[in-house]
Amino acid sequence: MGCIAFIGLGLYGLRDISIGAIEYLRRASRVFMEKYTSILPDFKKEELEVIIGKKIEVLTRGNLEEESGEIIIESAKEGNVAFVSIGDPLIATTHISLMLSAIRENIKVLVFPSPSIINGVIASTGLHIYKFSRPVTLTFIEEKYKYYPFTAYSVLEDNLKRGLHTLFLLDIRISENRIMNIKEAVNVLIELERIEKRQIIDEELTIGIGIARSTAPDECVYVDILRKLKEFDFGPPPYTLVIPGLLHQTEIEALNILGKADKEKLLRWNQRIKSSFLGRI
Amino acid sequence: MGCIAFIGLGLYGLRDISIGAIEYLRRASRVFMEKYTSILPDFKKEELEVIIGKKIEVLTRGNLEEESGEIIIESAKEGNVAFVSIGDPLIATTHISLMLSAIRENIKVLVFPSPSIINGVIASTGLHIYKFSRPVTLTFIEEKYKYYPFTAYSVLEDNLKRGLHTLFLLDIRISENRIMNIKEAVNVLIELERIEKRQIIDEELTIGIGIARSTAPDECVYVDILRKLKEFDFGPPPYTLVIPGLLHQTEIEALNILGKADKEKLLRWNQRIKSSFLGRI
């Protein structure tokens, strides 16, 4: 019986892959990779293949979801295999399911942790980890199926009433070639406000922090009211959006330096949080 | 004018250091390290010095806090320097202040992100990132100064009322040789309950998730009511404590497999959250 190593590639090219992971990959009998849930700027699979001296087999969503990663489990019965993904290797719940299936089959599991977008956002914005409440996925509205991501709106409301920051994980559908950008994300939030009318989002007042290619050399961070954020050109993906809660003085300083934020606007936002959200629970 | 790279070592030995970081460290003119806020099991500075071919200068808390990292800033005016820390390089707010000071001085800043304890806890427990509300530091009670960490108690209360998980970052004071273990952490929470009496903590009912050496080969995860957690031997540090909120079926499964949790106890905990906490806001 072999072993499965869950390996993360982090946030940019081959920069974040760990020396522990490289060492394991060089000795692994088979290497699988999943790259349909995220985007890794400047990553070339062939470059990693040269470093580790073997081919990487790319899996589809079907391999992992409908077939529950059976191909990985079966291979691990015969040798030491690796399952590589972008960002942190276990933040996706599908990957945890695969890990548990492996353990149930008496397959040994190793984890090579890597930075996720949460680490990236802290580095890109200077926001305090202690001020982040739960993150939430913001998906595309599917009018055809009458599907609206109301959870994202409710989570934002709940977080703002506590003065806490909300990190939105934006929808990525590689197979459909659809990647939600900051403008689309803002428009989804505005549409949810139009339907729900709970005065959570106001494009002239709500401050948004848009981040593209977090921690990459051409990272882009821009902070402004949502209407301005929609007009800003962030360049290529991946993207993340944060709606901040009550900002600490050092966070205001950081957003000013790292995200070109107007301090006056941030102070007005703090006032609005105090008068319109805090304590309304 | 040079540059400062913020480099994280991740969670275990030299396993998590990235190939990008190694490459930078090999070319850096000076390498500084801070190791008074965290513990990196099985890390030997000398091993890293051999790999990067130069000495690492260890900084004190005084160097970074009272002197605001002046030694790093001054060195970066003359060459490309590195500032290495345990876990993620920017999760500590002191490090963000140093980053901003550097930018204000027109020093270029690079970040080599690394896994933090948040990535570790997800891997060790299988809990969903979407269910974590804000983390909080749990410090020692200092009776002499009448200091009690009431914030931790309030954050836990707020999170439980929303059915969300709370990650406690436990006090580490390397210079005083004091590292809060799981038993001490539980005792602090019990003491806070004794004073506050808001029925948040009950050592016979509250479920705790104790984690030692997250993701290391000898990682230890144990899940039980707090009274049992206090009696459990977790071995050497570092330690983390999570008090879960309402657990999803797959989280119950994961805690059973990864943390030897009794499923019945977890289902009773879910019942208690529903009856005693949810909606009481």
XYZ file of C-alpha atoms in Angstrom:
562
model
C 0.000 0.000 0.000
C 1.335 3.427 -0.974
C 0.580 6.960 -0.034
C -1.107 10.132 -1.355
C 0.533 13.501 -0.858
C -1.696 16.567 -1.130
C 0.525 19.266 -2.589
C -0.283 22.941 -3.058
C 1.302 25.203 -5.660
C 0.507 28.452 -3.897
C -0.246 31.669 -5.729
C 2.282 32.402 -8.447
C 4.134 30.321 -11.051
C 6.545 27.893 -9.444
C 7.589 30.432 -6.793
C 5.575 28.976 -3.900
C 6.092 25.248 -4.337
C 7.966 23.966 -1.309
C 11.257 22.107 -1.212
C 9.497 19.294 0.665
C 6.977 18.983 -2.158
C 9.649 18.960 -4.873
C 11.540 16.215 -3.056
C 8.377 14.080 -2.796
C 7.361 14.728 -6.438
C 10.763 13.588 -7.674
C 10.242 10.205 -6.026
C 6.491 9.817 -6.697
C 5.329 7.059 -9.021
C 2.476 9.151 -10.473
C 1.591 12.833 -10.241
C -1.983 14.070 -10.733
C -3.074 17.676 -10.932
C -6.389 19.503 -10.681
C -6.569 22.934 -12.266
C -10.229 23.628 -12.908
C -11.031 25.492 -9.655
C -8.349 28.145 -9.701
C -5.821 30.054 -11.790
C -2.077 30.154 -11.218
C -0.535 33.102 -13.089
C 2.658 32.324 -15.019
C 2.545 28.580 -14.239
C 3.812 26.214 -16.908
C 3.154 22.548 -16.235
C 6.066 21.602 -18.509
C 8.510 23.555 -16.330
C 7.426 21.646 -13.248
C 7.647 18.391 -15.228
C 11.279 19.161 -16.051
C 12.098 19.911 -12.395
C 10.484 16.728 -11.073
C 11.526 14.543 -14.014
C 8.108 13.100 -14.874
C 4.786 13.793 -16.568
C 1.878 15.351 -14.680
C -1.557 13.860 -15.411
C -4.267 16.522 -15.459
C -7.620 15.477 -13.948
C -11.057 16.718 -14.890
C -13.780 17.788 -12.495
C -15.532 14.507 -13.402
C -12.500 12.472 -12.250
C -12.674 14.110 -8.838
C -16.364 14.689 -8.282
C -18.404 11.991 -10.083
C -15.650 9.377 -9.799
C -14.542 10.610 -6.312
C -10.873 10.609 -7.296
C -10.897 6.840 -7.827
C -7.941 7.064 -10.228
C -5.798 8.591 -7.444
C -6.972 6.112 -4.788
C -6.310 3.139 -7.073
C -2.834 4.394 -8.017
C -1.984 4.957 -4.349
C -2.634 1.288 -3.641
C 0.357 0.524 -5.830
C 2.783 3.369 -5.135
C 3.419 6.811 -3.714
C 1.374 9.302 -5.683
C 0.878 13.064 -5.551
C -2.230 15.158 -5.981
C -1.273 18.705 -6.885
C -3.597 21.694 -6.803
C -3.399 25.479 -6.986
C -3.243 27.511 -3.761
C -3.615 25.547 -0.534
C -4.126 21.808 -1.181
C -6.999 21.311 1.283
C -9.050 24.468 1.314
C -11.433 22.897 -1.231
C -13.889 20.561 0.470
C -13.685 18.061 -2.423
C -10.028 17.530 -1.600
C -10.841 16.825 2.053
C -13.348 14.167 0.913
C -10.612 12.534 -1.157
C -8.267 12.629 1.839
C -10.854 10.910 4.053
C -11.598 8.256 1.387
C -7.882 7.495 1.205
C -7.573 7.123 4.992
C -10.637 4.839 5.056
C -8.828 2.611 2.524
C -5.768 2.537 4.805
C -3.756 4.664 2.413
C -1.245 6.924 4.133
C -1.830 10.645 3.612
C 0.737 13.435 3.613
C 0.051 17.154 3.329
C 2.408 19.748 1.860
C 0.574 22.937 2.807
C 0.823 26.059 0.661
C -0.349 29.639 0.804
C -3.974 30.169 -0.147
C -5.691 33.318 -1.344
C -6.275 34.196 2.329
C -2.506 34.484 2.889
C -2.324 36.403 -0.388
C -4.993 38.928 0.551
C -3.294 39.691 3.882
C -0.002 40.339 2.054
C -1.654 42.395 -0.703
C -3.788 44.619 1.519
C -2.285 44.714 5.021
C -5.707 43.939 6.502
C -5.599 42.199 9.894
C -6.431 38.497 9.942
C -8.265 39.083 13.246
C -10.820 41.260 11.480
C -11.870 38.720 8.825
C -15.096 36.881 9.411
C -16.042 33.892 7.277
C -15.210 34.079 3.571
C -17.927 33.356 1.023
C -18.083 32.261 -2.596
C -19.755 34.682 -4.999
C -21.143 32.849 -8.017
C -22.661 34.075 -11.247
C -26.403 34.729 -11.298
C -28.117 32.140 -13.498
C -31.359 33.769 -14.530
C -32.324 30.723 -16.585
C -32.385 28.578 -13.430
C -33.575 31.475 -11.227
C -30.347 31.054 -9.250
C -29.084 34.006 -7.211
C -26.182 33.751 -4.688
C -28.177 35.158 -1.749
C -25.830 33.490 0.758
C -23.056 35.903 -0.202
C -25.367 38.857 0.471
C -26.438 37.484 3.865
C -22.863 36.705 4.918
C -21.819 40.252 3.979
C -24.710 41.691 5.982
C -23.855 39.569 9.010
C -20.164 40.490 8.821
C -20.772 44.238 8.351
C -23.068 44.311 11.389
C -20.060 43.081 13.355
C -17.662 45.506 11.707
C -15.757 42.574 10.153
C -14.191 42.130 6.714
C -15.666 39.832 4.044
C -13.516 38.011 1.501
C -15.403 37.002 -1.643
C -14.039 33.998 -3.530
C -15.100 34.791 -7.081
C -16.593 32.178 -9.398
C -14.139 30.426 -11.719
C -15.423 27.989 -14.349
C -12.399 27.037 -16.386
C -14.307 24.490 -18.502
C -16.836 27.168 -19.534
C -14.083 29.783 -19.887
C -15.912 32.039 -17.410
C -13.922 33.849 -14.744
C -15.788 36.378 -12.633
C -13.967 39.709 -12.679
C -14.269 42.552 -10.165
C -16.813 44.439 -12.281
C -19.024 41.364 -12.598
C -18.690 40.665 -8.867
C -19.775 44.202 -8.015
C -22.701 43.917 -10.427
C -23.845 40.668 -8.788
C -23.801 42.380 -5.363
C -25.725 45.371 -6.733
C -28.321 43.038 -8.287
C -28.698 41.166 -4.967
C -29.265 44.521 -3.231
C -31.877 45.460 -5.860
C -33.814 42.288 -5.026
C -33.253 42.090 -1.251
C -33.358 45.837 -0.483
C -31.737 45.521 2.967
C -29.459 48.539 2.341
C -26.257 46.544 2.537
C -24.748 47.572 -0.795
C -24.693 51.085 -2.216
C -22.396 51.620 -5.171
C -21.750 55.240 -4.202
C -20.937 54.486 -0.543
C -19.734 50.911 -0.138
C -15.957 50.554 -0.196
C -14.534 47.602 -2.107
C -10.984 46.286 -2.266
C -10.245 44.706 -5.629
C -7.202 42.460 -5.932
C -5.838 40.879 -9.092
C -2.935 38.390 -9.195
C -2.335 38.630 -5.433
C 1.408 38.587 -4.553
C 2.496 38.152 -8.208
C 5.077 40.668 -9.511
C 2.298 42.447 -11.442
C -0.218 42.281 -8.593
C -2.888 44.986 -8.720
C -4.749 46.314 -5.672
C -7.271 49.122 -5.917
C -9.596 50.469 -3.238
C -12.566 52.746 -3.873
C -16.350 52.972 -3.790
C -17.952 50.184 -5.832
C -18.932 52.427 -8.747
C -15.270 53.415 -9.224
C -14.065 49.837 -8.701
C -16.288 48.752 -11.619
C -14.512 51.179 -13.926
C -10.986 50.205 -12.891
C -8.893 47.982 -15.174
C -7.349 45.229 -13.050
C -5.706 43.344 -15.934
C -5.705 39.526 -16.168
C -7.101 37.082 -13.531
C -7.279 35.714 -10.856
C -9.394 38.233 -8.957
C -10.611 38.625 -5.380
C -12.929 41.158 -3.793
C -12.993 42.248 -0.155
C -15.662 44.455 1.402
C -14.010 45.773 4.549
C -15.672 46.243 7.903
C -14.542 48.842 10.421
C -10.955 49.684 9.524
C -8.186 50.045 12.079
C -5.870 53.051 11.697
C -2.995 50.808 10.508
C -5.313 49.139 7.982
C -6.272 52.565 6.593
C -2.572 53.352 6.306
C -1.915 50.040 4.525
C -4.816 50.430 2.066
C -3.610 53.943 1.295
C -0.082 52.736 0.528
C -0.855 49.364 -1.068
C -4.193 50.112 -2.744
C -4.098 53.838 -3.557
C -7.062 54.378 -1.215
C -8.232 57.882 -0.393
C -8.029 58.050 3.420
C -11.004 60.428 3.616
C -13.205 57.898 1.841
C -12.098 55.169 4.245
C -12.874 57.350 7.259
C -16.335 58.082 5.808
C -16.820 54.319 5.349
C -15.919 53.746 9.017
C -18.525 56.380 9.956
C -21.128 54.642 7.817
C -20.381 51.263 9.409
C -20.788 52.783 12.857
C -24.035 54.570 12.023
C -25.714 52.020 9.730
C -24.465 48.566 10.638
C -22.816 48.111 14.034
C -25.060 46.733 16.711
C -27.993 46.118 14.333
C -28.124 42.447 15.160
C 18.399 51.258 -3.010
C 17.771 47.564 -2.372
C 14.794 45.460 -1.479
C 13.263 43.552 1.438
C 11.731 40.132 0.887
C 9.251 38.893 3.492
C 9.762 35.142 3.602
C 7.695 32.572 5.479
C 8.978 29.207 6.658
C 5.577 27.582 6.984
C 4.756 24.972 9.590
C 7.373 22.244 9.757
C 11.175 22.125 9.546
C 12.432 23.126 6.126
C 9.584 21.284 4.373
C 7.474 24.350 3.526
C 10.080 26.876 2.429
C 9.442 27.670 -1.219
C 11.832 27.317 -4.137
C 11.300 31.026 -4.871
C 12.389 31.901 -1.334
C 15.482 29.674 -1.493
C 16.525 31.270 -4.770
C 16.170 34.782 -3.275
C 17.965 33.829 -0.017
C 20.942 32.488 -1.962
C 21.438 35.888 -3.590
C 20.497 38.086 -0.594
C 23.185 40.264 0.981
C 21.816 39.795 4.523
C 19.232 37.484 6.014
C 17.349 38.355 9.219
C 15.019 36.087 11.119
C 12.395 36.566 13.813
C 11.522 33.534 15.903
C 10.015 34.856 19.114
C 6.336 34.730 18.081
C 6.044 31.144 16.955
C 7.565 27.669 17.027
C 8.706 25.672 14.024
C 9.063 21.990 14.954
C 12.238 20.287 13.726
C 13.720 23.492 12.275
C 17.493 23.919 12.430
C 18.777 27.330 11.451
C 22.171 25.829 10.597
C 20.587 23.527 7.986
C 18.989 26.487 6.249
C 22.309 28.371 6.458
C 24.028 25.517 4.625
C 21.354 25.489 1.897
C 21.496 29.244 1.306
C 25.242 29.554 1.862
C 25.194 32.359 4.455
C 24.575 33.189 8.099
C 21.113 34.110 9.371
C 20.975 36.990 11.885
C 18.357 36.398 14.577
C 16.429 39.487 15.685
C 14.929 40.187 19.088
C 11.452 41.518 19.760
C 13.164 44.796 20.696
C 14.780 45.025 17.237
C 11.369 44.783 15.600
C 9.073 46.546 18.025
C 10.945 49.291 19.888
C 13.396 49.897 17.029
C 10.714 49.274 14.326
C 12.989 46.960 12.360
C 15.449 49.788 11.677
C 18.309 47.312 11.179
C 16.405 45.687 8.279
C 15.402 49.012 6.723
C 18.952 50.361 6.900
C 20.424 47.176 5.384
C 17.877 47.270 2.573
C 19.125 50.708 1.561
C 22.400 49.036 0.632
C 21.377 45.640 -0.730
C 18.721 42.989 -1.164
C 17.867 41.619 2.249
C 15.473 38.992 3.551
C 13.270 38.960 6.615
C 12.358 35.398 7.499
C 9.625 34.365 9.921
C 7.721 31.234 10.944
C 4.368 30.445 9.305
C 3.021 33.084 6.936
C 5.331 36.123 6.688
C 2.633 38.781 6.984
C -0.039 37.459 9.301
C 1.604 39.305 12.214
C 0.647 42.966 12.201
C 4.181 44.013 13.256
C 5.475 42.629 9.974
C 2.911 44.645 8.003
C 4.117 47.815 9.786
C 7.674 47.004 8.731
C 6.504 46.457 5.158
C 4.770 49.843 5.088
C 7.804 51.613 6.616
C 9.972 50.096 3.877
C 7.617 51.255 1.104
C 7.538 54.766 2.613
C 11.342 54.801 2.353
C 11.076 53.798 -1.333
C 12.461 50.348 -0.626
C 11.072 47.649 -2.901
C 9.121 44.934 -1.119
C 8.688 41.308 -2.184
C 6.523 38.688 -0.482
C 7.144 34.942 -0.491
C 3.911 33.721 1.064
C 3.807 30.550 3.143
C 1.215 28.424 4.875
C 0.023 29.767 8.214
C -1.618 27.921 11.090
C -4.962 28.570 9.366
C -3.906 26.401 6.402
C -2.555 23.894 8.923
C -5.787 23.658 10.901
C -7.841 23.031 7.748
C -5.482 20.193 6.773
C -5.378 18.741 10.298
C -9.118 18.789 10.990
C -11.002 18.853 7.672
C -13.097 21.768 8.943
C -14.511 24.009 6.190
C -12.835 27.383 5.738
C -16.309 28.861 5.054
C -17.359 28.090 8.623
C -14.533 29.944 10.381
C -15.313 33.338 11.792
C -12.543 35.614 13.014
C -9.640 33.979 14.871
C -8.609 35.358 18.246
C -5.488 35.307 20.404
C -5.855 33.668 23.814
C -3.284 35.041 26.241
C -2.323 34.040 29.754
C -4.265 35.588 32.615
C -1.996 37.960 34.539
C -3.572 38.200 37.970
C -0.831 40.544 39.141
C -1.897 43.131 36.538
C -5.589 42.129 36.774
C -5.383 41.217 33.085
C -7.929 38.769 31.681
C -8.328 38.049 27.924
C -12.056 38.852 27.826
C -11.910 39.564 24.066
C -11.361 35.865 23.379
C -14.464 35.013 25.408
C -16.596 37.610 23.599
C -15.376 36.537 20.169
C -16.215 32.911 21.003
C -19.694 33.937 22.161
C -20.317 35.949 19.010
C -19.079 33.129 16.768
C -21.089 30.396 18.543
C -24.282 32.445 18.259
C -23.760 32.330 14.510
C -22.841 28.629 14.508
C -19.285 29.426 13.363
C -15.912 27.961 14.339
C -13.371 29.849 16.476
C -9.627 29.386 16.090
C -7.635 30.354 19.185
C -4.044 31.433 18.607
C -2.418 30.425 21.882
C 0.038 32.668 23.722
C 3.714 32.023 22.993
C 6.381 33.937 24.926
C 9.661 32.426 23.831
C 11.757 34.905 25.857
C 9.904 33.929 29.055
C 9.893 30.251 28.054
C 6.094 30.184 28.366
C 4.054 28.392 25.735
C 0.346 28.017 26.403
C -0.676 24.379 26.051
C -4.180 23.004 25.431
C -4.824 22.365 29.123
C -3.837 25.917 30.048
C -5.954 27.316 27.207
C -8.998 25.368 28.410
C -8.388 26.563 31.964
C -8.241 30.193 30.820
C -11.608 29.766 29.048
C -13.129 28.127 32.123
C -11.846 30.964 34.312
C -13.325 33.547 31.931
C -16.671 31.715 32.135
C -16.466 31.710 35.957
C -16.121 35.499 35.909
C -18.453 36.376 33.019
C -21.124 33.702 33.616
C -22.694 34.000 30.164
C -22.942 30.206 29.788
C -20.604 30.039 26.821
C -18.146 27.472 28.200
C -19.072 24.285 30.050
C -16.277 21.783 30.454
C -18.694 18.854 30.365
C -20.526 20.008 27.224
C -18.305 22.260 25.125
C -16.436 20.421 22.378
C -12.829 21.425 21.791
C -10.455 20.446 19.016
C -6.859 20.342 20.228
C -4.093 20.325 17.642
C -0.367 19.941 18.278
C 2.326 20.245 15.600
C -0.216 20.764 12.806
C 0.795 18.959 9.554
C 4.110 17.674 11.026
C 4.744 13.916 10.737
C 3.935 13.527 14.449
C 0.919 15.851 14.349
C -1.645 15.186 17.074
C -5.344 16.016 16.790
C -7.833 15.145 19.515
C -11.486 16.113 19.811
C -13.578 15.805 22.958
C -15.395 17.749 25.664
C -13.087 20.262 27.342
C -12.678 18.241 30.554
C -11.320 15.310 28.537
C -9.185 17.576 26.352
C -7.454 18.865 29.506
C -6.396 15.346 30.414
C -5.071 14.424 26.972
C -1.329 14.383 26.337
C -0.626 16.275 23.106
C 3.173 16.042 23.290
C 5.458 18.967 22.396
C 4.339 22.388 21.006
C 3.124 24.301 19.017
C -0.538 24.025 19.992
C -3.816 25.377 18.644
C -7.349 25.128 19.964
C -10.568 25.311 17.960
C -14.055 25.491 19.456
C -16.310 24.406 16.610
C -19.676 25.884 15.758
C -22.432 23.915 14.038
C -20.691 21.014 12.304
C -21.517 19.895 8.773
C -21.920 16.133 8.209
C -18.595 15.975 6.315
C -16.872 17.872 9.142
C -18.198 15.331 11.665
C -16.837 12.575 9.436
C -13.448 14.323 9.207
C -13.167 14.951 12.968
C -14.043 11.319 13.593
C -11.309 10.084 11.242
C -8.635 12.725 11.898
C -9.283 13.528 15.567
C -10.750 10.326 17.043
C -13.988 12.201 17.781
C -17.031 10.344 19.038
C -19.743 11.134 16.474
C -22.487 10.978 19.105
C -20.764 13.698 21.131
C -20.484 15.893 18.044
C -24.180 15.433 17.233
C -25.043 16.382 20.841
C -22.846 19.478 20.446
C -24.732 20.434 17.268
C -27.986 20.078 19.228
C -26.633 22.288 21.989
C -25.570 24.965 19.502
C -29.036 24.948 17.971
C -30.835 25.113 21.311
C -28.516 27.414 23.291
C -26.706 29.688 20.872
C -28.164 30.068 17.378
C -30.263 33.130 16.869
C -29.505 34.554 20.339
C -28.089 37.718 18.911
